[in-house]
PDB file of C-alpha atoms in Angstrom:
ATOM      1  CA  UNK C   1       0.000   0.000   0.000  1.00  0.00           C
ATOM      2  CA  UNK C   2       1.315   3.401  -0.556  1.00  0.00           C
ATOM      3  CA  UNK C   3       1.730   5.259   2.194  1.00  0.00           C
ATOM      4  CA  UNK C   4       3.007   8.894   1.003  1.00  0.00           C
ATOM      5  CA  UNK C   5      -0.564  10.686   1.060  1.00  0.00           C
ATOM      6  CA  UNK C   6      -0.963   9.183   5.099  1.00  0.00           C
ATOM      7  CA  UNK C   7       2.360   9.307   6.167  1.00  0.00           C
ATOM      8  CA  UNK C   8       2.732  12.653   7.904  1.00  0.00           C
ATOM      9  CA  UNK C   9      -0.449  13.818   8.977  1.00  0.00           C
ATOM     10  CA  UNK C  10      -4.351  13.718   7.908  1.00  0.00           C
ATOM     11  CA  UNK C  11      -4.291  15.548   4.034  1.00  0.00           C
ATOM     12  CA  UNK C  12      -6.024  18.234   3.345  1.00  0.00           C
ATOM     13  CA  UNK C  13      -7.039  17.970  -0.390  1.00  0.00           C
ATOM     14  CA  UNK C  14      -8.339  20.755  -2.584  1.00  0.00           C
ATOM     15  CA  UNK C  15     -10.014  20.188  -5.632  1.00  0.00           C
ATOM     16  CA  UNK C  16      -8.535  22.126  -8.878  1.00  0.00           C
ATOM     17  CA  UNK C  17     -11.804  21.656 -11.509  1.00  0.00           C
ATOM     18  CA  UNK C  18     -11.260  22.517 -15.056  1.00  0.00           C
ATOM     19  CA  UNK C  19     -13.785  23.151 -17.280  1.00  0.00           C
ATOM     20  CA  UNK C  20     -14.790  20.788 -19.322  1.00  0.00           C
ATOM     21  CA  UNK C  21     -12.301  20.772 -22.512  1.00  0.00           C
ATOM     22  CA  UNK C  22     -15.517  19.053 -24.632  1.00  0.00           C
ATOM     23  CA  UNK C  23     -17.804  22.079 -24.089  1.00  0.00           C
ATOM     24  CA  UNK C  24     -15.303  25.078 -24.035  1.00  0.00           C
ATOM     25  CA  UNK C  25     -13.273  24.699 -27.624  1.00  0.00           C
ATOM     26  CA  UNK C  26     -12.963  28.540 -27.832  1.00  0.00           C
ATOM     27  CA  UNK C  27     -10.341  28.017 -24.358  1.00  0.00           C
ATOM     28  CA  UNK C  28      -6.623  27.858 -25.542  1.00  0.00           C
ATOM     29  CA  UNK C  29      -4.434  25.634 -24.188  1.00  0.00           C
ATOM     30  CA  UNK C  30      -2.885  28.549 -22.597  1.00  0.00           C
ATOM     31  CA  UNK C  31      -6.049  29.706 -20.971  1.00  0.00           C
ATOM     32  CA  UNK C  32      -5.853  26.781 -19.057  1.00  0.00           C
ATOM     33  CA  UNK C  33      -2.401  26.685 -18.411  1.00  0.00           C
ATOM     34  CA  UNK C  34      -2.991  30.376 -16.438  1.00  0.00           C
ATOM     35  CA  UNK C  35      -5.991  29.060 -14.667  1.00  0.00           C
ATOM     36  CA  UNK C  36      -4.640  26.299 -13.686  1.00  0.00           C
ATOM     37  CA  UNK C  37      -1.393  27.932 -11.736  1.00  0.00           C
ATOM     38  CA  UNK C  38      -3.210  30.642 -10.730  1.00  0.00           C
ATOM     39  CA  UNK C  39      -5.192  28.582  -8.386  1.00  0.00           C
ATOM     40  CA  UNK C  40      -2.898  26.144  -7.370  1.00  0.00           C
ATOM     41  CA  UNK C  41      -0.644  28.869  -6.651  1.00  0.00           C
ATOM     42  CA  UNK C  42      -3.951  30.061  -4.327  1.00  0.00           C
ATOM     43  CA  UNK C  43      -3.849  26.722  -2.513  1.00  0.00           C
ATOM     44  CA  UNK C  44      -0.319  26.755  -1.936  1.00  0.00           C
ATOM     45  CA  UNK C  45      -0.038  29.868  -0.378  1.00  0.00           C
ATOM     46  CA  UNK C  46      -2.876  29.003   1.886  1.00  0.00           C
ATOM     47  CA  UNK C  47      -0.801  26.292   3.061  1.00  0.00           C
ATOM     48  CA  UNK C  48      -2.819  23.716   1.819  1.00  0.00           C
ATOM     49  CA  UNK C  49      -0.843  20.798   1.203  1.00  0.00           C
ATOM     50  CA  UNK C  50      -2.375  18.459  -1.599  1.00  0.00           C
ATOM     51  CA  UNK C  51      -4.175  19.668  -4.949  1.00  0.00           C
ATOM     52  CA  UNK C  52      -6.671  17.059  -6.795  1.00  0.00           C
ATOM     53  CA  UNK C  53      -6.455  18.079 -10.439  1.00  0.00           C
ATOM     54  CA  UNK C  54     -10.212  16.956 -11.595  1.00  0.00           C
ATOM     55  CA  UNK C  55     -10.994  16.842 -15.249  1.00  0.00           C
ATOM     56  CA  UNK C  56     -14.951  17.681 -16.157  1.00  0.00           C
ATOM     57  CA  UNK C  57     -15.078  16.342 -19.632  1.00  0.00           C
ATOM     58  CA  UNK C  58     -17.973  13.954 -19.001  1.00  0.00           C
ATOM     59  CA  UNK C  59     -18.377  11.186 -21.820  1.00  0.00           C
ATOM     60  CA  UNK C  60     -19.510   7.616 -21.217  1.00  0.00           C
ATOM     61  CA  UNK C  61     -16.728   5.650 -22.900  1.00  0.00           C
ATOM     62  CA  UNK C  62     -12.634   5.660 -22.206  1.00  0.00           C
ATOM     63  CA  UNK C  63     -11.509   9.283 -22.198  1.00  0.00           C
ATOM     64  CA  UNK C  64     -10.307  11.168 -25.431  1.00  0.00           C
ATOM     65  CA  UNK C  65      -6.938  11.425 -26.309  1.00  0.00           C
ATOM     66  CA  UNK C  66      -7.239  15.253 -26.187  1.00  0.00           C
ATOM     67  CA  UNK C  67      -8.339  15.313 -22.506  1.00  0.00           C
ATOM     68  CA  UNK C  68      -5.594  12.928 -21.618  1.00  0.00           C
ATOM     69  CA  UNK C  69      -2.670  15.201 -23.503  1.00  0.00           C
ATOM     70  CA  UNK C  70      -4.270  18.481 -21.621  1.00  0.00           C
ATOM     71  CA  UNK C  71      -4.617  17.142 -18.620  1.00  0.00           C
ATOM     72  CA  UNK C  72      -0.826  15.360 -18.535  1.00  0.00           C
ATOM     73  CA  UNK C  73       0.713  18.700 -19.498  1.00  0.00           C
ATOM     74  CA  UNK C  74      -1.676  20.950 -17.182  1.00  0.00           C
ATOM     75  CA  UNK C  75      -0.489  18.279 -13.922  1.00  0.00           C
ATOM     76  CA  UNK C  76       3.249  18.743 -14.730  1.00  0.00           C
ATOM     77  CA  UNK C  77       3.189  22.477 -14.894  1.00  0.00           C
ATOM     78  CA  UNK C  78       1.411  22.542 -11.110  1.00  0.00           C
ATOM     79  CA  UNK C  79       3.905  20.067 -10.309  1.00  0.00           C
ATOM     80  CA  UNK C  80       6.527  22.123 -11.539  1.00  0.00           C
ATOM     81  CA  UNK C  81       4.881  25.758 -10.299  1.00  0.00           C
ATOM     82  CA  UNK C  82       4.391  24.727  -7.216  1.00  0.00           C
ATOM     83  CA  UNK C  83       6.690  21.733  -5.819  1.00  0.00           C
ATOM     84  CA  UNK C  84       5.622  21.760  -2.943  1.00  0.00           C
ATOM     85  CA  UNK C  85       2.575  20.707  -3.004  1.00  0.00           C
ATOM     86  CA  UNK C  86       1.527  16.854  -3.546  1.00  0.00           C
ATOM     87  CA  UNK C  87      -0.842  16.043  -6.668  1.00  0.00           C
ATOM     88  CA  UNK C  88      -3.607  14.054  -7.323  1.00  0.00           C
ATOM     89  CA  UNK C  89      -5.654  12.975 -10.252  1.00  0.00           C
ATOM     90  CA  UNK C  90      -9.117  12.584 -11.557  1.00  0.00           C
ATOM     91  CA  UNK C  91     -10.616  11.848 -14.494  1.00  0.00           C
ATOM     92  CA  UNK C  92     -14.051  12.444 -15.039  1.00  0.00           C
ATOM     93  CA  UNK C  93     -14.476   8.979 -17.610  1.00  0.00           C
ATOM     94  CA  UNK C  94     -14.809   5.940 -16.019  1.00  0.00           C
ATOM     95  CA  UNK C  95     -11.305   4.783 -17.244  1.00  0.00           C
ATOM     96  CA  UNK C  96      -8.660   4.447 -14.476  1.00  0.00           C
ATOM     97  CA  UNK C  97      -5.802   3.930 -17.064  1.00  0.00           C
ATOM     98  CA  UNK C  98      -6.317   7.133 -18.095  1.00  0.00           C
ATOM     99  CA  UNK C  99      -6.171   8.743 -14.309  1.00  0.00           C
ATOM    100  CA  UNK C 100      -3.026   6.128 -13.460  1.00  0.00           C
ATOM    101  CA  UNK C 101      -1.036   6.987 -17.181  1.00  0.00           C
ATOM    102  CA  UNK C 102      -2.136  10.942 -16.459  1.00  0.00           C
ATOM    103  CA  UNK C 103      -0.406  10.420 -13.057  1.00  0.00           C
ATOM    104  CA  UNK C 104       2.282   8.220 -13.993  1.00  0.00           C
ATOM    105  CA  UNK C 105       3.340  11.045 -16.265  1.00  0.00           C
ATOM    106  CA  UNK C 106       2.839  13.995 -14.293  1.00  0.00           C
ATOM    107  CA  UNK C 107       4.451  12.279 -11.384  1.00  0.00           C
ATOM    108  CA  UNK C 108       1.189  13.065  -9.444  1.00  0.00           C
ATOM    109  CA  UNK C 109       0.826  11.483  -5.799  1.00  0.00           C
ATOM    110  CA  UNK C 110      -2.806   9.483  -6.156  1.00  0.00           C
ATOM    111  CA  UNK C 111      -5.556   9.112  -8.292  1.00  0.00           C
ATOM    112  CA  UNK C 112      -9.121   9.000  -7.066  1.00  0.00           C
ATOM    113  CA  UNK C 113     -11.802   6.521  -8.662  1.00  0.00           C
ATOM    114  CA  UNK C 114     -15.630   6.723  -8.172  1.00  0.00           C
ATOM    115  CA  UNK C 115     -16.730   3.113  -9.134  1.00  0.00           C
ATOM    116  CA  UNK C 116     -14.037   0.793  -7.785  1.00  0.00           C
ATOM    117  CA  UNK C 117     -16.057  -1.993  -6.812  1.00  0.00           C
ATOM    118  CA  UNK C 118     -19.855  -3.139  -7.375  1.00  0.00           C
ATOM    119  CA  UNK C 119     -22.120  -1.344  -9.971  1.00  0.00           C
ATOM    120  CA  UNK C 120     -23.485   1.971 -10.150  1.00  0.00           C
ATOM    121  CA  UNK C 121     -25.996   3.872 -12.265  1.00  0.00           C
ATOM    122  CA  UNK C 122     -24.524   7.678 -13.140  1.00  0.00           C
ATOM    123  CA  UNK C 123     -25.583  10.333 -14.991  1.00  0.00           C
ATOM    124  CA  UNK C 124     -24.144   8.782 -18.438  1.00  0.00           C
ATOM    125  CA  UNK C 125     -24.952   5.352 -17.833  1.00  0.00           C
ATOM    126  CA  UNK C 126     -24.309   2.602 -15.904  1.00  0.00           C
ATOM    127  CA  UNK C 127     -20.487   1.946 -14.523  1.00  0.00           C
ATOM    128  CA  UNK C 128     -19.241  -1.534 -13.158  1.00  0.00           C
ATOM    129  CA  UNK C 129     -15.975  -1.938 -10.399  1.00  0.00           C
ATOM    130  CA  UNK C 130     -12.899  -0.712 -11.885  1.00  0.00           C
ATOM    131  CA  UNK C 131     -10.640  -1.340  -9.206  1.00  0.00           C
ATOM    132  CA  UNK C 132      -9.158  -4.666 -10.754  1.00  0.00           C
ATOM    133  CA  UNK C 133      -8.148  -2.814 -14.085  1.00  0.00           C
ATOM    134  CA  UNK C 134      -6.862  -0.174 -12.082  1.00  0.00           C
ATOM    135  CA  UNK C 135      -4.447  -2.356  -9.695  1.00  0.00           C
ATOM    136  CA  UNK C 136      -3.416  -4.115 -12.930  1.00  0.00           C
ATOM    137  CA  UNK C 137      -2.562  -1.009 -14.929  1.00  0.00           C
ATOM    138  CA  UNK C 138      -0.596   0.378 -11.905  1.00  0.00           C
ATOM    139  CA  UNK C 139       1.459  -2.787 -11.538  1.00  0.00           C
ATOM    140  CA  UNK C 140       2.203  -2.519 -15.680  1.00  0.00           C
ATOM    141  CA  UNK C 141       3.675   1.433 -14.890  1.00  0.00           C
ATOM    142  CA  UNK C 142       5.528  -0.134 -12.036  1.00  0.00           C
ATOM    143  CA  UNK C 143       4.262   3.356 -10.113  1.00  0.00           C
ATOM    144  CA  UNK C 144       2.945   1.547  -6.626  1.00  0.00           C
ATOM    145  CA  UNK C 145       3.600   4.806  -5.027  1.00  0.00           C
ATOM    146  CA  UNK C 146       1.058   6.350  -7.051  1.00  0.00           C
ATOM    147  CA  UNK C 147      -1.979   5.659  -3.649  1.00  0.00           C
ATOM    148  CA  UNK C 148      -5.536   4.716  -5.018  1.00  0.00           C
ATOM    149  CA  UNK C 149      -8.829   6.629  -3.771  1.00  0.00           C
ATOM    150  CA  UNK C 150     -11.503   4.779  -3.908  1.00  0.00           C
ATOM    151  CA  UNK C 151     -15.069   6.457  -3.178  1.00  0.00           C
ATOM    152  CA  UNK C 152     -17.696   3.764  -1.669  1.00  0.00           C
ATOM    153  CA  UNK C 153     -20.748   4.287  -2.859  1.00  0.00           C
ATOM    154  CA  UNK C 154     -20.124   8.211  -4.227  1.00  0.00           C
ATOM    155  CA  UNK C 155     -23.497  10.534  -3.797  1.00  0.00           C
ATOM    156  CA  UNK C 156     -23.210  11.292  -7.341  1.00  0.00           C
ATOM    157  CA  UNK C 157     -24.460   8.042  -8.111  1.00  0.00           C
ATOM    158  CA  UNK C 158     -27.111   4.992  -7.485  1.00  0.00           C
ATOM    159  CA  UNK C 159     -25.588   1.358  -6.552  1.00  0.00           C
ATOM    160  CA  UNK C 160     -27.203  -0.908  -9.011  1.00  0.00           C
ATOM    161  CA  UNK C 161     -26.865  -3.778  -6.462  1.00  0.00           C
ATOM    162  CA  UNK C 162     -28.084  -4.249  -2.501  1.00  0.00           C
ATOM    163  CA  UNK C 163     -24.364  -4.389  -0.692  1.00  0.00           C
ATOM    164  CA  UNK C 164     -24.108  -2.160   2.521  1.00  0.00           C
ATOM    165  CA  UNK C 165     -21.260   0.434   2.282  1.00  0.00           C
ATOM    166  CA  UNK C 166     -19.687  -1.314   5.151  1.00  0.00           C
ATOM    167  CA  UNK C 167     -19.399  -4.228   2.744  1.00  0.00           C
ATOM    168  CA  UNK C 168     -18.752  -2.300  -0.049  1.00  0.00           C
ATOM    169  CA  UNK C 169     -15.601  -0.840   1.222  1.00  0.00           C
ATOM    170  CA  UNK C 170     -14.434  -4.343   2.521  1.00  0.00           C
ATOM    171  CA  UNK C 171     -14.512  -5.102  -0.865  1.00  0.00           C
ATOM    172  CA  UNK C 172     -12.268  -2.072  -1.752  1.00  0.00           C
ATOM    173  CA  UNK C 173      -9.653  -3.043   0.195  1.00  0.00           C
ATOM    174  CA  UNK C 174      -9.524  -6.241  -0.594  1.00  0.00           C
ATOM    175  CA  UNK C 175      -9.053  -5.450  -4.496  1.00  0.00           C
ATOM    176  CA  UNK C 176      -6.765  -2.834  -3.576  1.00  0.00           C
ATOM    177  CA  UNK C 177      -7.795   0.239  -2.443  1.00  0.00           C
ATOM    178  CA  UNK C 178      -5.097   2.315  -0.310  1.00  0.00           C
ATOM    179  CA  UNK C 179      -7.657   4.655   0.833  1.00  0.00           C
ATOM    180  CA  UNK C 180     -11.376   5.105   0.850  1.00  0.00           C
ATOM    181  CA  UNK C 181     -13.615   7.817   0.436  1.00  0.00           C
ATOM    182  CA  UNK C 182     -16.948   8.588   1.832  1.00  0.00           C
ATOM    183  CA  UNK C 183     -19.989  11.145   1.480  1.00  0.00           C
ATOM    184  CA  UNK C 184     -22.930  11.081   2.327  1.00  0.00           C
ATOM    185  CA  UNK C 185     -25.877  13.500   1.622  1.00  0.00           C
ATOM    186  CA  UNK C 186     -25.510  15.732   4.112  1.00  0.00           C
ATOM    187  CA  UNK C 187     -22.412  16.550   6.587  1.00  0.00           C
ATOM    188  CA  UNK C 188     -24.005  14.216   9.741  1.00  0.00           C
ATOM    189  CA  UNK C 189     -24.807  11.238   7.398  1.00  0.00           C
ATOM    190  CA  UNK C 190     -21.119  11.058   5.689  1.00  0.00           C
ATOM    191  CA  UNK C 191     -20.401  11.142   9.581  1.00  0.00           C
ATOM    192  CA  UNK C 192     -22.921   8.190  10.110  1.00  0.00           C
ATOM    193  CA  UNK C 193     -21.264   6.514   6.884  1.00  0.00           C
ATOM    194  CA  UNK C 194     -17.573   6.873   8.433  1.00  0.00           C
ATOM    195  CA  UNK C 195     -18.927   5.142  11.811  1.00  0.00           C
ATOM    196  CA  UNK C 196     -20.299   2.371  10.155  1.00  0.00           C
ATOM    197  CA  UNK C 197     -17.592   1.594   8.062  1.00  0.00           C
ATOM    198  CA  UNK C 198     -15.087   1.433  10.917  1.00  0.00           C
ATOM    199  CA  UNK C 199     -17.315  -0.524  13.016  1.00  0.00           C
ATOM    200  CA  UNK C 200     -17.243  -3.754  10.587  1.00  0.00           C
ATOM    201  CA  UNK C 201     -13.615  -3.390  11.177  1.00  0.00           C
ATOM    202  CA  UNK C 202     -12.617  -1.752   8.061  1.00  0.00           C
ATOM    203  CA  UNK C 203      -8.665  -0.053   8.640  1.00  0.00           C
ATOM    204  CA  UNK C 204      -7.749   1.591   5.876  1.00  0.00           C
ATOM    205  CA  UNK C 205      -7.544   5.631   5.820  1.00  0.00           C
ATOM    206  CA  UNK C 206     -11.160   7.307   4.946  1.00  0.00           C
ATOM    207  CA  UNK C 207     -11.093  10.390   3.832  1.00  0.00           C
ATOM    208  CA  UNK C 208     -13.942  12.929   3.665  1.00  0.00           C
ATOM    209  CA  UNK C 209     -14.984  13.756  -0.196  1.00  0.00           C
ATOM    210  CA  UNK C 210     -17.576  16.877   0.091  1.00  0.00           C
ATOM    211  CA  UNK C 211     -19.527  18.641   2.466  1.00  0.00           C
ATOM    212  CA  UNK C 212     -16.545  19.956   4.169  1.00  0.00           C
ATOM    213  CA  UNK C 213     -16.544  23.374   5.463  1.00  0.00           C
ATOM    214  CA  UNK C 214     -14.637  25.784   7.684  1.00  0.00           C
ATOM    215  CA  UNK C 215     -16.879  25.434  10.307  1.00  0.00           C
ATOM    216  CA  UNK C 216     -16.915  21.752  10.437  1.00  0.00           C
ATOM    217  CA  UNK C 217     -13.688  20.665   8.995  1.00  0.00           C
ATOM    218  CA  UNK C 218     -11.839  20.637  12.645  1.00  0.00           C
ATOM    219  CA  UNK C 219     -14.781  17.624  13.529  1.00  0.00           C
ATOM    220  CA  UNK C 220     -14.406  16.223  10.279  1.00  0.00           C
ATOM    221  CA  UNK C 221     -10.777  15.427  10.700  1.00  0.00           C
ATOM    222  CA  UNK C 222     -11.240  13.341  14.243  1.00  0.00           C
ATOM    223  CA  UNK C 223     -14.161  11.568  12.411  1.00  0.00           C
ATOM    224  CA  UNK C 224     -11.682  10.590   8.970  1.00  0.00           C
ATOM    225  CA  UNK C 225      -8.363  10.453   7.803  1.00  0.00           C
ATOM    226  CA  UNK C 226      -8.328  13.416   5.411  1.00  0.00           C
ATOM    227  CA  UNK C 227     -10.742  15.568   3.657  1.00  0.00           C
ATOM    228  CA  UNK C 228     -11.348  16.818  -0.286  1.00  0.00           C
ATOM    229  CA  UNK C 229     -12.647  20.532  -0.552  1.00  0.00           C
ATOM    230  CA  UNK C 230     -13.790  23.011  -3.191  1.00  0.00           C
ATOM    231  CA  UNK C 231     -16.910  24.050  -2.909  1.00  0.00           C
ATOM    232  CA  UNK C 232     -16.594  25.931   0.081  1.00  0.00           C
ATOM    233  CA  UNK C 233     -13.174  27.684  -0.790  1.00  0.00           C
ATOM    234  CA  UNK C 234     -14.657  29.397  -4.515  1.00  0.00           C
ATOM    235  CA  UNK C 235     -14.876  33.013  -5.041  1.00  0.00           C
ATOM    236  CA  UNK C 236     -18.858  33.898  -4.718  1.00  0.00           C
ATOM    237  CA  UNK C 237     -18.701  36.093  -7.655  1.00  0.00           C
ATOM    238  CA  UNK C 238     -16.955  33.940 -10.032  1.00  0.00           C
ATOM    239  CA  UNK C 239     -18.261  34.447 -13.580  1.00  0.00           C
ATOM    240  CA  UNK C 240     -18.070  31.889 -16.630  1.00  0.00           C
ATOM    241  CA  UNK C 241     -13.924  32.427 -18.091  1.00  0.00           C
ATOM    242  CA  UNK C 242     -12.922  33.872 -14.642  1.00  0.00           C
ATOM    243  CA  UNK C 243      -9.139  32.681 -14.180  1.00  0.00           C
ATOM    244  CA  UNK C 244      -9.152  33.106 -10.368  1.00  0.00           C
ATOM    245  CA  UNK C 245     -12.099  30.813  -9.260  1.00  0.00           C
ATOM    246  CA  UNK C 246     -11.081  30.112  -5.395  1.00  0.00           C
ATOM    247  CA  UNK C 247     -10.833  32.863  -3.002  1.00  0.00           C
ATOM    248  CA  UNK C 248      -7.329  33.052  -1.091  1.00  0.00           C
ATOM    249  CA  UNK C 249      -9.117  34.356   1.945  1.00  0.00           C
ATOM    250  CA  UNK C 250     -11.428  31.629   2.290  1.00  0.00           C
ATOM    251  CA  UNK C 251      -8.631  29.355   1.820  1.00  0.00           C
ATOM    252  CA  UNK C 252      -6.622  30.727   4.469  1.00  0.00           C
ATOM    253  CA  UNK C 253      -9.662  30.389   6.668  1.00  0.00           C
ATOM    254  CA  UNK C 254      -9.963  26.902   5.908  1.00  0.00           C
ATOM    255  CA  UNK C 255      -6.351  26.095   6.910  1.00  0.00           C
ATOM    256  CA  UNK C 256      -6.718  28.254  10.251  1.00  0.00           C
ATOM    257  CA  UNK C 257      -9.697  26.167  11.210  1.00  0.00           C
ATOM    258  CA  UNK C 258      -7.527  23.060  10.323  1.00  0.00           C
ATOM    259  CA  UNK C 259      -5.292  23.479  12.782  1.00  0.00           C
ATOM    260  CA  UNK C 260      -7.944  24.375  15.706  1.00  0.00           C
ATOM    261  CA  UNK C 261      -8.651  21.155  17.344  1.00  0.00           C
ATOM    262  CA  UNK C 262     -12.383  19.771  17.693  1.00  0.00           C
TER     263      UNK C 262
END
C-alpha cells in the first residue's frame, strides 16, 4: 500500500476543476495553463498541502486522447509551479488507465476513482468496479507509489446492487484500495457513513470527499483520515472564463480552522 498521502499527517485535499475541454473549444491551451497555476498557486499559499487536479469532460466511454494530452501537461506544470505541493488525479471517464497513465506522467501522488467496486448507475450510464483494471494497470507502470482513492458508494451516483457500504468498502480493500472515500448526503450522514464503516472493522484511511466546510472541517478530521474541498473555498462572484475561481481568503480560513482542534 502506498503510504506517502498518510504518512505525515491527515491531508487536506483541494479540488482544482477545469472546465470541461468538450464544451469550451474557444479556451486555448494557454487559458488553461494560467488558470490552472493561478489557483494552485492560491492553494499553496494558503498552506494547503495536496491539490486534486479533476478533469470535467464527461463522456460515457474511455476518455479522449485530447483530454488525456491536456490534462498530462496541465499536472506537470502545477507540479513544476508549485513543488511543494503533492498532486492528485481525476478523471471524469470511467477509465482508471487514463487517471493512473495521467499520473504516472505527471508524477502526481494518487488518483481517485468513483466506481471501484460493485455497480453503479450515473448520470451517463451505468459503470461496473474498476478497481481490478486499475491495480493491474498500476502494476504494468511499475508506479505503486502512485496511492488509489476509492469512493464507496459516491453521492453522485445509485448502486445498481443491494451491498451495505460497510461491505462495499471491505470489498475495496480487498481489491486494492489504499484509501477510501466517503460522502454522504448531508455533513451528519457522511459522519454516520464513516462510523459504520469502521465498526465492521474496516482499517484503511477514509477520507472525507464533500460537504466539508470551515466550520466543520476541525470535527471532520477526528471523524476521517483526510478531507477533499472546493466548494466551500470558490470566489462567490466567479463568472463563466474567470481565471481566479477560489478565493485566497477563504482558503486561508480553511487552513486556520484546520489546525484548531475539535
Amino acid at each position: 500500500m502506498s503510504l506517502t498521502l498518510f504518512e505525515k499527517s491527515k491531508p487536506v485535499i483541494a479540488a482544482l476543476h477545469l472546465p470541461d475541454f468538450a464544451l469550451n473549444r474557444h479556451l486555448s491551451v494557454s487559458w488553461y495553463e494560467d488558470y490552472a497555476i493561478t489557483n494552485a498557486r492560491i492553494f499553496a499559499e494558503a498552506g494547503i498541502p495536496w491539490i486534486k487536479l479533476q478533469d470535467q469532460t464527461r463522456t460515457q466511454g474511455a476518455a479522449a486522447p485530447d483530454t488525456l494530452a491536456r490534462m498530462a501537461a496541465l499536472a506537470r506544470l502545477i507540479r513544476a509551479e508549485v513543488p511543494g505541493v503533492g498532486l492528485g488525479i481525476i478523471v471524469e471517464a470511467h477509465d482508471p488507465s487514463a487517471a493512473l497513465s495521467v499520473a504516472d506522467a505527471a508524477g502526481a501522488d494518487f488518483v481517485r476513482l468513483k466506481v471501484f467496486v460493485g455497480g453503479a448507475m450515473t448520470a451517463q450510464g451505468p459503470r461496473s468496479g474498476l478497481g481490478a483494471e486499475a491495480v493491474a494497470h498500476r502494476a504494468a507502470l511499475g508506479r505503486a507509489g502512485i496511492a488509489l482513492l476509492a469512493d464507496v458508494h459516491d453521492r453522485t451516483a445509485v448502486p445498481m446492487s443491494g451491498e451495505s457500504q460497510p461491505f462495499a468498502a471491505e470489498w475495496a480493500v480487498k481489491t486494492g484500495a489504499d484509501g477510501l472515500v466517503v460522502t454522504g448526503s448531508s455533513f451528519a450522514d457522511t459522519l454516520q457513513r464513516i462510523a459504520a464503516v469502521r465498526a465492521a472493522g474496516v482499517r484503511r484511511p477514509v477520507l472525507i470527499g464533500g460537504g466539508v466546510t470551515e466550520a466543520n472541517v476541525a470535527e471532520a478530521l477526528t471523524a476521517s483520515d483526510g478531507v477533499v474541498v472546493s466548494s466551500a473555498l470558490m470566489r462567490r462572484n466567479a463568472g463563466p472564463g474567470d481565471l481566479k475561481c477560489w478565493d485566497p481568503d477563504l482558503c486561508r480560513r480553511f487552513m486556520d480552522a484546520v489546525r484548531v482542534p475539535a
